[in-house]
mmCIF file of C-alpha atoms and ligand atoms in Angstrom:
data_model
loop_
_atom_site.group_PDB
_atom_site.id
_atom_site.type_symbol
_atom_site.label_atom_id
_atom_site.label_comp_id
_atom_site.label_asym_id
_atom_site.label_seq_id
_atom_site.Cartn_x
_atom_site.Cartn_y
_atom_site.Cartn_z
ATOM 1 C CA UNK A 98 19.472 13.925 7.194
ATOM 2 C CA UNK A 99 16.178 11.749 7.696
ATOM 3 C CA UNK A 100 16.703 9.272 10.262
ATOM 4 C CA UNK A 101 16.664 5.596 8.499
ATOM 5 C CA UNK A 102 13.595 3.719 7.230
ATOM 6 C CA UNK A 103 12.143 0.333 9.280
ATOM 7 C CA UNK A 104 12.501 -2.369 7.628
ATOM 8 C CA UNK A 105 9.419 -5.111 8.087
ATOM 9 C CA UNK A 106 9.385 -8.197 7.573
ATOM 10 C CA UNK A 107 6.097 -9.626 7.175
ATOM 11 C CA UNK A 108 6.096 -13.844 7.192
ATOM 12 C CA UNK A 109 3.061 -16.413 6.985
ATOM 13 C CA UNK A 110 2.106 -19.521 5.026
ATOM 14 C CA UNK A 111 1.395 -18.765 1.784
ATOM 15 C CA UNK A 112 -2.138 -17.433 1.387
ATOM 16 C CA UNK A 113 -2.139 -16.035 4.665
ATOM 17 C CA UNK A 114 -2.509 -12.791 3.601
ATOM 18 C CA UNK A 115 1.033 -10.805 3.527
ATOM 19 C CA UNK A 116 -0.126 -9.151 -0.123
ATOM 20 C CA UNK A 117 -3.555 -7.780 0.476
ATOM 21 C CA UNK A 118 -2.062 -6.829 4.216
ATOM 22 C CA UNK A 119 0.959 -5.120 3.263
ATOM 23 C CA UNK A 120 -0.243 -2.979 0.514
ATOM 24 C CA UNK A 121 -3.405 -2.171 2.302
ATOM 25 C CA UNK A 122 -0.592 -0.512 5.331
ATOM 26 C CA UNK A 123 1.378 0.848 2.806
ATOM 27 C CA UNK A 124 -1.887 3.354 1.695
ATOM 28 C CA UNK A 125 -2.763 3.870 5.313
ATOM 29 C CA UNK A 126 1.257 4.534 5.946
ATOM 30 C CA UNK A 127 0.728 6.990 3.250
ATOM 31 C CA UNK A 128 -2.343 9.102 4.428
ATOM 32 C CA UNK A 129 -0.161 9.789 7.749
ATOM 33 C CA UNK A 130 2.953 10.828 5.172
ATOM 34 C CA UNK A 131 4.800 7.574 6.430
ATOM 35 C CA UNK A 132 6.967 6.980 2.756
ATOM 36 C CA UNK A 133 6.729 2.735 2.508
ATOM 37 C CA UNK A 134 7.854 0.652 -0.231
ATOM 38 C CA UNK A 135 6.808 -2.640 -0.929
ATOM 39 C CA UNK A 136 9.868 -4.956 -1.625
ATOM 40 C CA UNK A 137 9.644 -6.771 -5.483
ATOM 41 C CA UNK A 138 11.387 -10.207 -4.449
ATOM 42 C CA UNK A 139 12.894 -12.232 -7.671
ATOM 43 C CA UNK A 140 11.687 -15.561 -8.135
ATOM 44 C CA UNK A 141 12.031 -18.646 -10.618
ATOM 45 C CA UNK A 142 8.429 -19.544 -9.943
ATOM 46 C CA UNK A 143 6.093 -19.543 -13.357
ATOM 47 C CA UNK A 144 3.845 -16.565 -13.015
ATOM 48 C CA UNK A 145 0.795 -16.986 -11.641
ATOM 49 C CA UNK A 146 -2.000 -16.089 -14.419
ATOM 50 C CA UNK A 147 -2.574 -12.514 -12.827
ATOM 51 C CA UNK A 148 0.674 -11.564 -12.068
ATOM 52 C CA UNK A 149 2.956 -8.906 -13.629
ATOM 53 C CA UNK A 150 6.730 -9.382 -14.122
ATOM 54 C CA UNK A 151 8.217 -6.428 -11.985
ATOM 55 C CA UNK A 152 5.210 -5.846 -10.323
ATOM 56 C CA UNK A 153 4.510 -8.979 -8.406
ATOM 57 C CA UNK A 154 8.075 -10.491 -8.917
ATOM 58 C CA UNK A 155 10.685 -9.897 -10.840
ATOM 59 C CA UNK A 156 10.835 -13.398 -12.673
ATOM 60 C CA UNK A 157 13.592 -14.885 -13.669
ATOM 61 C CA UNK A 158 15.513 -18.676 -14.673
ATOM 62 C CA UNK A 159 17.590 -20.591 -12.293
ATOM 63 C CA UNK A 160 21.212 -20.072 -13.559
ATOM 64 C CA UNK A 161 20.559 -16.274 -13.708
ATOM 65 C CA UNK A 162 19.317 -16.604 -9.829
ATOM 66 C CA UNK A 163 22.116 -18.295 -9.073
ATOM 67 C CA UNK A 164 24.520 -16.054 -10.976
ATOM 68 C CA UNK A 165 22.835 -13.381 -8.792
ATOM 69 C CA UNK A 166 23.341 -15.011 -5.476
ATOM 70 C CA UNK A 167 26.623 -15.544 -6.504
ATOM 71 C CA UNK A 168 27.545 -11.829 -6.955
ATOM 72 C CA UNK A 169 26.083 -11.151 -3.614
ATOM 73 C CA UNK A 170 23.198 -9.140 -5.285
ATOM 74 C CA UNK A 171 20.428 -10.557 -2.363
ATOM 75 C CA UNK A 172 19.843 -9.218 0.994
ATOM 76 C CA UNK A 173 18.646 -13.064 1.976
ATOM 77 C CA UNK A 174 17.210 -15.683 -0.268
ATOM 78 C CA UNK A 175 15.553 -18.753 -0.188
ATOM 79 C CA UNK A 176 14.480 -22.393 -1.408
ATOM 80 C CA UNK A 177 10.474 -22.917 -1.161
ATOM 81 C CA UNK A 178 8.236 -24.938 -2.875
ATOM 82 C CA UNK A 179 11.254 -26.279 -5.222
ATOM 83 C CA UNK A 180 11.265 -22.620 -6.765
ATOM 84 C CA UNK A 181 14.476 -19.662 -5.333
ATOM 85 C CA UNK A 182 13.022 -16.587 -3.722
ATOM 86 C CA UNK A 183 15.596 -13.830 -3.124
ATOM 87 C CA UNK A 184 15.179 -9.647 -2.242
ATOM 88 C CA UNK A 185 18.060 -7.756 -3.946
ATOM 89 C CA UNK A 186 19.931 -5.666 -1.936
ATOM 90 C CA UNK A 187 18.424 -3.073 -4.629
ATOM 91 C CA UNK A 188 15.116 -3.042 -3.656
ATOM 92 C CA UNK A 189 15.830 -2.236 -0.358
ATOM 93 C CA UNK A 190 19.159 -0.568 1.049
ATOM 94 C CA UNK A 191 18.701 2.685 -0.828
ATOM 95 C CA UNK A 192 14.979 3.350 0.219
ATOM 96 C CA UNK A 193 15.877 2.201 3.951
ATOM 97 C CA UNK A 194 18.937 4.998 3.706
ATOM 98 C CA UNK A 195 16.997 7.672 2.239
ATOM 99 C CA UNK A 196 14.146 7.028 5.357
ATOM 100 C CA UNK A 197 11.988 5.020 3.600
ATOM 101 C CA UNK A 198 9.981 2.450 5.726
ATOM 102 C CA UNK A 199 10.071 -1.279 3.434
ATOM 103 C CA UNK A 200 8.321 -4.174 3.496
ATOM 104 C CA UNK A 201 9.299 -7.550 2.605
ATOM 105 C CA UNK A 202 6.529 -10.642 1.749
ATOM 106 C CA UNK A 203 9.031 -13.207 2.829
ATOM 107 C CA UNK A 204 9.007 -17.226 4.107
ATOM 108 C CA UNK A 205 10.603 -17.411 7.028
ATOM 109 C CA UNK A 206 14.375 -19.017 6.221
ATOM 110 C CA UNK A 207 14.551 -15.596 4.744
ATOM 111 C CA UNK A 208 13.659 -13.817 7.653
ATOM 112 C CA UNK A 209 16.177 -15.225 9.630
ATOM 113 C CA UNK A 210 18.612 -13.892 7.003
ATOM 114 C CA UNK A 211 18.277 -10.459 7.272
ATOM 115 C CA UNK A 212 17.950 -10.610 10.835
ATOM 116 C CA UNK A 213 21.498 -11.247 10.600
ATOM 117 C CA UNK A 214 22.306 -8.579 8.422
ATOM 118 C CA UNK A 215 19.890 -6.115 9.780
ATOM 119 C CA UNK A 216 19.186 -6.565 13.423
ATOM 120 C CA UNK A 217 17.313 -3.863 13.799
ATOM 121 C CA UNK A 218 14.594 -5.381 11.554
ATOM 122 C CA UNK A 219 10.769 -5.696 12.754
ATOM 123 C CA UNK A 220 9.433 -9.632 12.253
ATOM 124 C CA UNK A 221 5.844 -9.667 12.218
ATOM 125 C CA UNK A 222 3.864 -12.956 12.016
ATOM 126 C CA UNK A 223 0.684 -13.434 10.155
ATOM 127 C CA UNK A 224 -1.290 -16.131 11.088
ATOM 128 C CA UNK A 225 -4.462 -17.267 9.272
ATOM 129 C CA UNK A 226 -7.341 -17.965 11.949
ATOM 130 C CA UNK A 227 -7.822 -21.547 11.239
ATOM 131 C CA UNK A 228 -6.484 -24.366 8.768
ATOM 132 C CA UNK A 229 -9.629 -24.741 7.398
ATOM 133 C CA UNK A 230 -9.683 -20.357 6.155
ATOM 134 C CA UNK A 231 -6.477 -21.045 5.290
ATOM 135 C CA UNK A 232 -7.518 -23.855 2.807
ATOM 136 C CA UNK A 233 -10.599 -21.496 1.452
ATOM 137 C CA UNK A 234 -8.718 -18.945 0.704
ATOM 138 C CA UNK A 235 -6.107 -20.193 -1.134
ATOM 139 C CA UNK A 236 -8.778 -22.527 -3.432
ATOM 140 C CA UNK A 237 -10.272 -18.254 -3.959
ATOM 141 C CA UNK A 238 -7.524 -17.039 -4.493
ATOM 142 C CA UNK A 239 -7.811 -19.237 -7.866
ATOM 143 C CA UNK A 240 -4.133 -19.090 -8.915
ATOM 144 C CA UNK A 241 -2.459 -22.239 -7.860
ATOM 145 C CA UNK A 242 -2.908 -25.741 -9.174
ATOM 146 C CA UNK A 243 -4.084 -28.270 -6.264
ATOM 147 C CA UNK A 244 -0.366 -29.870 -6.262
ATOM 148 C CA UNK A 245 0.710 -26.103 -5.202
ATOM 149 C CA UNK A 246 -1.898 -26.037 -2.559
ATOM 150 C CA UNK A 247 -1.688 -29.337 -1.228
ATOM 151 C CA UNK A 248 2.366 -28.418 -0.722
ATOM 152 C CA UNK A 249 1.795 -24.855 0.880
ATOM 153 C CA UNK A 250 -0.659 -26.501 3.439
ATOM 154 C CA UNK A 251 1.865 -28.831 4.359
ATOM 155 C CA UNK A 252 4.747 -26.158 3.959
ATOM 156 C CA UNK A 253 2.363 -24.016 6.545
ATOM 157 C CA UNK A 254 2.650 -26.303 9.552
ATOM 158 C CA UNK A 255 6.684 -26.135 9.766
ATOM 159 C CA UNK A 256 5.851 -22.094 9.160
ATOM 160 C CA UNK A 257 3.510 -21.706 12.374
ATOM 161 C CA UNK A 258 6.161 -24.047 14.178
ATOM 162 C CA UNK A 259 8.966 -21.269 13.958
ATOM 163 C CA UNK A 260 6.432 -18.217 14.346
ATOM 164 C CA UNK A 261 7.224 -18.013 18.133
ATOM 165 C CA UNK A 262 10.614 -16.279 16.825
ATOM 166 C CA UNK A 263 9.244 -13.430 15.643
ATOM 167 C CA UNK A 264 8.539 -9.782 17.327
ATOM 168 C CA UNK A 265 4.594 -9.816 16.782
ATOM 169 C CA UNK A 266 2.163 -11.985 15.879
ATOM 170 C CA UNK A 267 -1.483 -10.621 13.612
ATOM 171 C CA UNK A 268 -4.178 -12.689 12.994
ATOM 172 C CA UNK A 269 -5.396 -12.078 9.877
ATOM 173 C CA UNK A 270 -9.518 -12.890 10.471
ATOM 174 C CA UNK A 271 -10.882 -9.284 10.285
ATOM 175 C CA UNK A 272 -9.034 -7.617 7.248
ATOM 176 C CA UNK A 273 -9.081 -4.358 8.612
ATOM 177 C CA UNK A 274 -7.923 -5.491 11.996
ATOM 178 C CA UNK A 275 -4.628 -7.166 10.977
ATOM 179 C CA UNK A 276 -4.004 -4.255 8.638
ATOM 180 C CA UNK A 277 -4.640 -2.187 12.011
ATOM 181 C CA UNK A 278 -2.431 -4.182 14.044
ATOM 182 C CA UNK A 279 0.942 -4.021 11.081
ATOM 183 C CA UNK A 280 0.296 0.142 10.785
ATOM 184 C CA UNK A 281 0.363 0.152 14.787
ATOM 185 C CA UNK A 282 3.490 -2.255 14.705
ATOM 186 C CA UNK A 283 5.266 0.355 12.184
ATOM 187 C CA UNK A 284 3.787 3.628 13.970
ATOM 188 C CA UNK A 285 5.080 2.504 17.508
ATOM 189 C CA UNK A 286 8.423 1.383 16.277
ATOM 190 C CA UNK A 287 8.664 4.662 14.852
ATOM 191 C CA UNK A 288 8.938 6.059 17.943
ATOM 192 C CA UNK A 289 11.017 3.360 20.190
ATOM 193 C CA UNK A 290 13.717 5.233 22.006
ATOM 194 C CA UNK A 291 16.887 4.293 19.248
ATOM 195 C CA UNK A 292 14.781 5.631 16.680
ATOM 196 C CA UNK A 293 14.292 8.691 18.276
ATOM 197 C CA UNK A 294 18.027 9.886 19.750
ATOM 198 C CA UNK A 295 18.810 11.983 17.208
ATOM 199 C CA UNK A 296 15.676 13.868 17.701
ATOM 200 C CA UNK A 297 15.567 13.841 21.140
ATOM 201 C CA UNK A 298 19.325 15.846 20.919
ATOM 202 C CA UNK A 299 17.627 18.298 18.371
ATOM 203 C CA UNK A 300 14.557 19.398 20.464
ATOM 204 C CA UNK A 301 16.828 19.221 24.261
ATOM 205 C CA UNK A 302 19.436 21.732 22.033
ATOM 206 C CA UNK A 303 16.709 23.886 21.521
ATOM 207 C CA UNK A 304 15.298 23.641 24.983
ATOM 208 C CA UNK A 305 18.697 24.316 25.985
ATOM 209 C CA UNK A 306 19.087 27.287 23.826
ATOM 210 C CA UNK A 307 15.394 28.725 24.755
ATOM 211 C CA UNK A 308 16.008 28.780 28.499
ATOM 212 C CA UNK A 309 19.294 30.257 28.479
ATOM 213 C CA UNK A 310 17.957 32.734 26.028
ATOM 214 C CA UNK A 311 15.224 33.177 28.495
ATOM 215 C CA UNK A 312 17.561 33.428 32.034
ATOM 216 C CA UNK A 313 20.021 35.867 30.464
ATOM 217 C CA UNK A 314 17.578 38.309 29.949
ATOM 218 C CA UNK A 315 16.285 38.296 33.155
ATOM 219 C CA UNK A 316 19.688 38.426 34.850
ATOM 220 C CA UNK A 317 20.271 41.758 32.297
ATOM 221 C CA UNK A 318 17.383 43.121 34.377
ATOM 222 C CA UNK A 319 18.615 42.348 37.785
HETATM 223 P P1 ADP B 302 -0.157 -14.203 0.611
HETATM 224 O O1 ADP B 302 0.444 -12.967 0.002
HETATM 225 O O2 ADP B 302 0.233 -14.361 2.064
HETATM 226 O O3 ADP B 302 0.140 -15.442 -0.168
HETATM 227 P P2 ADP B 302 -2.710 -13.062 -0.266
HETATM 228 O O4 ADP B 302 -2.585 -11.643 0.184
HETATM 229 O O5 ADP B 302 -2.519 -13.358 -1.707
HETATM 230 O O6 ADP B 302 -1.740 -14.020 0.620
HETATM 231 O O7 ADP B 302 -4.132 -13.578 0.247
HETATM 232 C C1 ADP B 302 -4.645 -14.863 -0.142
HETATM 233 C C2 ADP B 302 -6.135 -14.737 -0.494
HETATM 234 O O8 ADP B 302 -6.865 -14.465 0.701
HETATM 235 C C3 ADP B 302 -6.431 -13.592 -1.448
HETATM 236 O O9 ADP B 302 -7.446 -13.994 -2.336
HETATM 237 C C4 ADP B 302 -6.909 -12.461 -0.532
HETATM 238 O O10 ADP B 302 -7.812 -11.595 -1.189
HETATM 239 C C5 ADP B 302 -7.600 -13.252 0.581
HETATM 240 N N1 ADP B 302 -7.526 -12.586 1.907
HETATM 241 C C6 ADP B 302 -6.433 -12.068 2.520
HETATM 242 N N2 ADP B 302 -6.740 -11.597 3.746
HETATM 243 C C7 ADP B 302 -8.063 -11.819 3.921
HETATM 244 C C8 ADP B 302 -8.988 -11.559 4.988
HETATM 245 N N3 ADP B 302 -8.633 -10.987 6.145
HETATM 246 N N4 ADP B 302 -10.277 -11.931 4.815
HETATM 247 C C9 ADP B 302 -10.674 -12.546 3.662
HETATM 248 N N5 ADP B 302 -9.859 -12.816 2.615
HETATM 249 C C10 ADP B 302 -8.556 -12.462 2.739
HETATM 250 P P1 5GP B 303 4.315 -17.564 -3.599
HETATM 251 O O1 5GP B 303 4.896 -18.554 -4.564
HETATM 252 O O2 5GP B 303 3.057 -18.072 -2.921
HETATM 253 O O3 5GP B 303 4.202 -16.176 -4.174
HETATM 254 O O4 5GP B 303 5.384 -17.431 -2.416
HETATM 255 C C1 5GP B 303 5.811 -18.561 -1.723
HETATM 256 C C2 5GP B 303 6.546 -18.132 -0.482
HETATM 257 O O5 5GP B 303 7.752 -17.458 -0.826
HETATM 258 C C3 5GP B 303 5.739 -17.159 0.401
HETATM 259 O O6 5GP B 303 5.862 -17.566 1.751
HETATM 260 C C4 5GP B 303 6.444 -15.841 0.175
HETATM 261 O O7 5GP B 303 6.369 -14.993 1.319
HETATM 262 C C5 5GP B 303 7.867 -16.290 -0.033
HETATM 263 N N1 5GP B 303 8.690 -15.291 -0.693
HETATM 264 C C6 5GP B 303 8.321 -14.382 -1.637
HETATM 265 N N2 5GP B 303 9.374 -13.609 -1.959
HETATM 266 C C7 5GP B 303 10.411 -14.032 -1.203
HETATM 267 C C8 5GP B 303 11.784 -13.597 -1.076
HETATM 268 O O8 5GP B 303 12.251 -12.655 -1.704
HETATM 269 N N3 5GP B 303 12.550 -14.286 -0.205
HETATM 270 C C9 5GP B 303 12.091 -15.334 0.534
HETATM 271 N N4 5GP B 303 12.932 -15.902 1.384
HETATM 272 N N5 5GP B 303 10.819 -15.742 0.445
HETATM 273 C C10 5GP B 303 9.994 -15.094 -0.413
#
């Protein structure tokens, strides 16, 4: 059976960069045969003029939210913004069981959630270099009013004031350098010691095996 997937959580303020980070590690993850699946988080948030229903978010109204969170459907979920964020236990459980590695584009209330549920979860924090590239890029990014923005930057100060929770921290100036630093993150908790038990038993077995293999027929000889 394949040992299970990582599951990454990857925080910032919005417009720091989690979208364009994540899938750019997910293709990289993919070159080395590392399976990752980007997490599609529901949302009661309007679309966003580029954005795909089941693509970007699943989209959905409050009360059916609600009804969801009810039945226990999310993993963690989350007020931001005046609009409910939630991953369904859906988009990840299965994938993580079958050895999938998944990411999840999350604030981070949410984070804190599934730490709870699954402790063995990676937190990785995005930071944008400055307040001021923050600011530029999400006026480029040309998909939220200027009431949205003004409330993310302000949202992004109590963001970067929890940040010191998490396991790593990327800063997301060089594109290809934070994208870098998250496929390092995954590749190296790949291989922490937990991860690697079960392998560890299958390769000493055949050491075992090998060597004894190896011993009797010398002592035939002798
Ligand atoms: P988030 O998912 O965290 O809200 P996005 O991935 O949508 O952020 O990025 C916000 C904007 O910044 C996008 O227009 C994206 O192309 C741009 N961007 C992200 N990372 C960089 C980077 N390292 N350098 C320049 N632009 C970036
Ligand atoms: P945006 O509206 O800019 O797409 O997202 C706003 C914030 O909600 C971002 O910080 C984003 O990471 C977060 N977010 C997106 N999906 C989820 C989710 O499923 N759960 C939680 N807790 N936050 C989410």
């Amino acid at each position: 059976m394949a040992a299970p997937g990582i599951l990454i959580i990857v925080a910032s303020p919005s417009g720091g960069g989690k979208t364009t980070v994540i899938r750019h590690a997910i293709d990289r993850l993919a070159e080395r045969g590392i399976p990752a699946h980007f997490s599609v988080s529901h949302t009661t948030r309007a679309p966003r003029p580029s954005e795909v229903d089941g693509r970007d978010y699943h989209f959905l109204d409050r009360p059916t939210f609600e009804r969801m969170a009810a039945s226990d459907a999310f993993l963690e979920w989350a007020e931001y913004a005046g609009n409910l964020y939630g991953t369904s236990n859906a988009e990840v459980l299965a994938r993580l069981e079958r050895g999938e590695d998944v990411f999840l584009d999350i604030e981070v209330q949410g984070a804190n959630q599934v730490k709870t549920s699954i402790p063995d979860a990676v937190k990785v924090f995005l930071f944008p270099p400055s307040y001021g590239v923050l600011k530029e890029r999400l006026h480029r990014r040309r998909q939220d009013q200027p009431e949205a923005i003004r409330q993310r930057l302000h949202w992004a100060m109590r963001e970067l004031s929890v940040a010191g929770e998490f396991d790593y921290a990327i800063i997301n100036d060089r594109l290809e350098e934070a994208v870098d630093a998250v496929v390092g993150v995954c590749l190296a908790e790949h291989h922490r010691m937990e991860r690697m038990r079960s392998v560890l038993h299958t390769i000493r077995s055949e050491f075992q095996h090998a060597l004894d293999e190896d011993f009797a027929h010398d002592a035939t000889r002798s």
